[in-house]
PDB file of C-alpha atoms in Angstrom:
ATOM      1  CA  UNK A   1     110.748  86.822  91.796  1.00 54.00           C
ATOM      2  CA  UNK A   2     108.966  87.038  95.143  1.00 55.00           C
ATOM      3  CA  UNK A   3     105.191  87.307  95.586  1.00 53.00           C
ATOM      4  CA  UNK A   4     103.711  90.607  96.869  1.00 56.00           C
ATOM      5  CA  UNK A   5     102.717  89.862 100.435  1.00 53.00           C
ATOM      6  CA  UNK A   6      99.068  91.655 101.245  1.00 53.00           C
ATOM      7  CA  UNK A   7      99.458  93.193 104.542  1.00 57.00           C
ATOM      8  CA  UNK A   8      98.010  90.997 107.351  1.00 62.00           C
ATOM      9  CA  UNK A   9      95.101  94.053 107.893  1.00 76.00           C
ATOM     10  CA  UNK A  10      93.447  92.709 105.181  1.00 77.00           C
ATOM     11  CA  UNK A  11      91.948  89.674 104.062  1.00 83.00           C
ATOM     12  CA  UNK A  12      90.913  90.144 100.608  1.00 83.00           C
ATOM     13  CA  UNK A  13      92.411  92.420  98.188  1.00 90.00           C
ATOM     14  CA  UNK A  14      88.990  93.523  96.103  1.00 91.00           C
ATOM     15  CA  UNK A  15      85.481  93.123  96.654  1.00 92.00           C
ATOM     16  CA  UNK A  16      83.320  93.946  94.279  1.00 94.00           C
ATOM     17  CA  UNK A  17      79.688  95.377  94.788  1.00 94.00           C
ATOM     18  CA  UNK A  18      76.620  95.856  92.411  1.00 95.00           C
ATOM     19  CA  UNK A  19      74.257  97.896  93.784  1.00 92.00           C
ATOM     20  CA  UNK A  20      71.070  98.773  91.811  1.00 91.00           C
ATOM     21  CA  UNK A  21      69.133 100.601  94.314  1.00 89.00           C
ATOM     22  CA  UNK A  22      70.390 102.970  96.653  1.00 90.00           C
ATOM     23  CA  UNK A  23      68.187 105.253  98.583  1.00 89.00           C
ATOM     24  CA  UNK A  24      66.188 105.605 101.823  1.00 92.00           C
ATOM     25  CA  UNK A  25      63.709 102.637 101.289  1.00 92.00           C
ATOM     26  CA  UNK A  26      66.052 100.014 100.891  1.00 91.00           C
ATOM     27  CA  UNK A  27      69.406 101.932 103.398  1.00 90.00           C
ATOM     28  CA  UNK A  28      68.734  99.069 106.326  1.00 92.00           C
ATOM     29  CA  UNK A  29      69.449  96.094 104.006  1.00 93.00           C
ATOM     30  CA  UNK A  30      72.600  97.823 101.839  1.00 92.00           C
ATOM     31  CA  UNK A  31      73.912  99.265 105.167  1.00 93.00           C
ATOM     32  CA  UNK A  32      73.808  95.959 106.637  1.00 94.00           C
ATOM     33  CA  UNK A  33      75.474  94.639 103.403  1.00 94.00           C
ATOM     34  CA  UNK A  34      78.209  96.938 103.789  1.00 94.00           C
ATOM     35  CA  UNK A  35      78.915  96.239 107.378  1.00 95.00           C
ATOM     36  CA  UNK A  36      79.259  92.574 106.362  1.00 94.00           C
ATOM     37  CA  UNK A  37      81.285  93.691 103.428  1.00 93.00           C
ATOM     38  CA  UNK A  38      83.728  95.272 106.218  1.00 93.00           C
ATOM     39  CA  UNK A  39      83.844  92.519 108.566  1.00 92.00           C
ATOM     40  CA  UNK A  40      85.808  90.729 105.709  1.00 92.00           C
ATOM     41  CA  UNK A  41      88.661  93.629 105.755  1.00 93.00           C
ATOM     42  CA  UNK A  42      89.231  94.244 101.888  1.00 95.00           C
ATOM     43  CA  UNK A  43      92.080  96.569 100.896  1.00 94.00           C
ATOM     44  CA  UNK A  44      89.676  98.091  98.154  1.00 95.00           C
ATOM     45  CA  UNK A  45      85.837  98.305  97.565  1.00 96.00           C
ATOM     46  CA  UNK A  46      84.439  98.711  94.177  1.00 96.00           C
ATOM     47  CA  UNK A  47      81.135  99.761  94.154  1.00 96.00           C
ATOM     48  CA  UNK A  48      79.384  99.185  90.812  1.00 96.00           C
ATOM     49  CA  UNK A  49      76.330 101.665  90.226  1.00 95.00           C
ATOM     50  CA  UNK A  50      75.657 101.180  86.595  1.00 95.00           C
ATOM     51  CA  UNK A  51      72.598  99.493  87.433  1.00 94.00           C
ATOM     52  CA  UNK A  52      71.702 102.119  90.015  1.00 94.00           C
ATOM     53  CA  UNK A  53      69.154 104.930  88.511  1.00 92.00           C
ATOM     54  CA  UNK A  54      68.992 107.654  91.706  1.00 89.00           C
ATOM     55  CA  UNK A  55      70.892 108.243  94.693  1.00 92.00           C
ATOM     56  CA  UNK A  56      69.280 110.219  97.516  1.00 93.00           C
ATOM     57  CA  UNK A  57      70.701 112.076 100.641  1.00 94.00           C
ATOM     58  CA  UNK A  58      70.461 109.012 102.615  1.00 95.00           C
ATOM     59  CA  UNK A  59      72.473 107.017  99.730  1.00 95.00           C
ATOM     60  CA  UNK A  60      75.085 110.118 100.270  1.00 95.00           C
ATOM     61  CA  UNK A  61      75.580 109.851 103.598  1.00 95.00           C
ATOM     62  CA  UNK A  62      76.062 105.970 103.611  1.00 95.00           C
ATOM     63  CA  UNK A  63      78.726 106.513 100.796  1.00 95.00           C
ATOM     64  CA  UNK A  64      80.662 108.836 103.016  1.00 96.00           C
ATOM     65  CA  UNK A  65      80.181 106.357 105.871  1.00 96.00           C
ATOM     66  CA  UNK A  66      81.402 103.762 103.873  1.00 96.00           C
ATOM     67  CA  UNK A  67      84.414 105.596 102.711  1.00 97.00           C
ATOM     68  CA  UNK A  68      85.410 107.063 106.132  1.00 96.00           C
ATOM     69  CA  UNK A  69      85.204 103.767 107.426  1.00 95.00           C
ATOM     70  CA  UNK A  70      87.464 102.284 104.975  1.00 95.00           C
ATOM     71  CA  UNK A  71      89.856 104.929 105.090  1.00 95.00           C
ATOM     72  CA  UNK A  72      90.443 104.885 108.647  1.00 94.00           C
ATOM     73  CA  UNK A  73      92.366 101.309 107.760  1.00 93.00           C
ATOM     74  CA  UNK A  74      93.889 102.536 104.884  1.00 93.00           C
ATOM     75  CA  UNK A  75      91.085 100.785 102.400  1.00 95.00           C
ATOM     76  CA  UNK A  76      89.732 102.532  99.333  1.00 95.00           C
ATOM     77  CA  UNK A  77      86.321 102.933  98.301  1.00 96.00           C
ATOM     78  CA  UNK A  78      85.926 103.378  94.110  1.00 96.00           C
ATOM     79  CA  UNK A  79      82.799 103.985  92.632  1.00 96.00           C
ATOM     80  CA  UNK A  80      82.429 102.077  89.111  1.00 96.00           C
ATOM     81  CA  UNK A  81      80.131 103.299  86.465  1.00 96.00           C
ATOM     82  CA  UNK A  82      77.565 105.799  87.338  1.00 96.00           C
ATOM     83  CA  UNK A  83      75.274 106.566  85.124  1.00 94.00           C
ATOM     84  CA  UNK A  84      74.799 110.866  83.988  1.00 94.00           C
ATOM     85  CA  UNK A  85      72.557 111.209  86.688  1.00 94.00           C
ATOM     86  CA  UNK A  86      74.219 109.535  89.081  1.00 95.00           C
ATOM     87  CA  UNK A  87      77.317 111.033  88.569  1.00 95.00           C
ATOM     88  CA  UNK A  88      75.910 114.578  88.540  1.00 95.00           C
ATOM     89  CA  UNK A  89      74.460 113.955  91.621  1.00 94.00           C
ATOM     90  CA  UNK A  90      77.832 113.048  92.788  1.00 95.00           C
ATOM     91  CA  UNK A  91      79.150 116.122  91.392  1.00 95.00           C
ATOM     92  CA  UNK A  92      76.753 118.215  92.970  1.00 95.00           C
ATOM     93  CA  UNK A  93      77.376 116.497  96.507  1.00 94.00           C
ATOM     94  CA  UNK A  94      81.113 116.939  95.969  1.00 95.00           C
ATOM     95  CA  UNK A  95      81.559 113.185  96.526  1.00 94.00           C
ATOM     96  CA  UNK A  96      83.682 113.074  93.331  1.00 93.00           C
ATOM     97  CA  UNK A  97      86.272 115.328  94.741  1.00 95.00           C
ATOM     98  CA  UNK A  98      86.353 112.405  97.726  1.00 94.00           C
ATOM     99  CA  UNK A  99      85.791 109.205  95.987  1.00 94.00           C
ATOM    100  CA  UNK A 100      87.420 108.045  93.164  1.00 94.00           C
ATOM    101  CA  UNK A 101      84.965 107.521  90.028  1.00 95.00           C
ATOM    102  CA  UNK A 102      85.916 105.018  87.499  1.00 95.00           C
ATOM    103  CA  UNK A 103      84.213 104.031  83.947  1.00 91.00           C
ATOM    104  CA  UNK A 104      84.918 100.731  81.714  1.00 84.00           C
ATOM    105  CA  UNK A 105      87.006 102.160  78.424  1.00 69.00           C
ATOM    106  CA  UNK A 106      84.571 103.089  76.107  1.00 52.00           C
ATOM    107  CA  UNK A 107      82.174 104.860  78.412  1.00 47.00           C
ATOM    108  CA  UNK A 108      84.461 107.996  79.460  1.00 43.00           C
ATOM    109  CA  UNK A 109      87.249 108.817  81.488  1.00 40.00           C
ATOM    110  CA  UNK A 110      88.559 108.042  84.892  1.00 42.00           C
ATOM    111  CA  UNK A 111      87.892 110.668  87.264  1.00 44.00           C
ATOM    112  CA  UNK A 112      90.040 111.092  90.595  1.00 45.00           C
ATOM    113  CA  UNK A 113      89.482 112.735  93.640  1.00 48.00           C
ATOM    114  CA  UNK A 114      90.603 116.570  93.605  1.00 44.00           C
ATOM    115  CA  UNK A 115      94.082 117.372  95.037  1.00 42.00           C
ATOM    116  CA  UNK A 116      94.485 120.641  96.653  1.00 40.00           C
ATOM    117  CA  UNK A 117      92.251 123.041  97.573  1.00 37.00           C
ATOM    118  CA  UNK A 118      90.584 125.231  94.647  1.00 40.00           C
ATOM    119  CA  UNK A 119      91.095 122.561  92.324  1.00 39.00           C
ATOM    120  CA  UNK A 120      88.290 121.698  89.886  1.00 41.00           C
ATOM    121  CA  UNK A 121      87.828 118.160  88.407  1.00 44.00           C
ATOM    122  CA  UNK A 122      88.415 117.959  84.803  1.00 42.00           C
TER     123      UNK A 122
END
């Protein structure tokens, strides 16, 4: 049996990041951290928002930018364990239709991006 080989465009299969604050006040720090993270060329970024209590418009823009930058190189951004308030903000901004949002077992079920026009998430 052969071991799967990771494409050379990636240097890491997965990078997990836990963010506790994601708003305009911390945007320069978090943005710089994401820039360093992307320089590692991961195949997937798992962004744990379990300790993040609020997102603002600047944070939504940053998440979309991170998603776009990863998508350009066929990498994936996954959001893990947003609390109900953050999940609602993601839903209102329709990021739940763009990003993959997962929760650990026992918290809720996985929400994947909607496929196709007019489809509403379950």
